[in-house]
Amino acid sequence: DKKGCGGAVWTNLDVTTVIKRNDHIESCPGDEHLAYKMEKRAVLTQRSAEETKPILAIYDEEVSAASAVPSVSGNFLLFKRMKSTMNSHRSKRYLKLPEHRRN
């Protein structure tokens, strides 16, 4: 049960440097696949920001590649959880419309 556990890790976008870390409480087992999930999240957000392919296509490609490795295939991030992150990184490429043009 992870309730009440403040365990977390913050990294840079490339997942090469730990910026901040909060340890897990003793009763919390933690996530042994956390580094893999963080790496995949970084890959998905970077690809969605740089490529013009549909986000679902990028996600499907990464899932297909991950399914080839049995030890990690069940630990891939859910599309529901990644969709908004990927969309927000992609939207940063475009300028926001001025207030008078938004309606």
Short mmCIF file of N, CA and C in Angstrom, two decimals, residues 1-2 24-30:
data_model
loop_
_atom_site.label_atom_id
_atom_site.label_comp_id
_atom_site.label_asym_id
_atom_site.label_seq_id
_atom_site.Cartn_x
_atom_site.Cartn_y
_atom_site.Cartn_z
N ASP A 1 0.84 -1.18 0.00
CA ASP A 1 0.00 0.00 0.00
C ASP A 1 0.89 1.24 0.00
N LYS A 2 0.74 2.07 -1.03
CA LYS A 2 1.59 3.26 -1.16
C LYS A 2 0.96 4.50 -0.54
N HIS A 24 11.16 6.49 -0.11
CA HIS A 24 9.92 5.81 0.24
C HIS A 24 9.90 5.51 1.73
N ILE A 25 8.70 5.43 2.30
CA ILE A 25 8.58 5.01 3.70
C ILE A 25 8.83 3.50 3.75
N GLU A 26 9.12 2.98 4.92
CA GLU A 26 9.48 1.56 5.05
C GLU A 26 8.40 0.61 4.56
N SER A 27 7.14 0.94 4.75
CA SER A 27 6.05 0.04 4.37
C SER A 27 5.73 0.10 2.87
N CYS A 28 6.37 1.00 2.14
CA CYS A 28 6.12 1.14 0.71
C CYS A 28 7.19 0.40 -0.08
N PRO A 29 6.78 -0.51 -0.96
CA PRO A 29 7.77 -1.28 -1.70
C PRO A 29 8.48 -0.49 -2.80
N GLY A 30 7.94 0.64 -3.20
CA GLY A 30 8.54 1.39 -4.30
C GLY A 30 8.23 0.74 -5.64
#
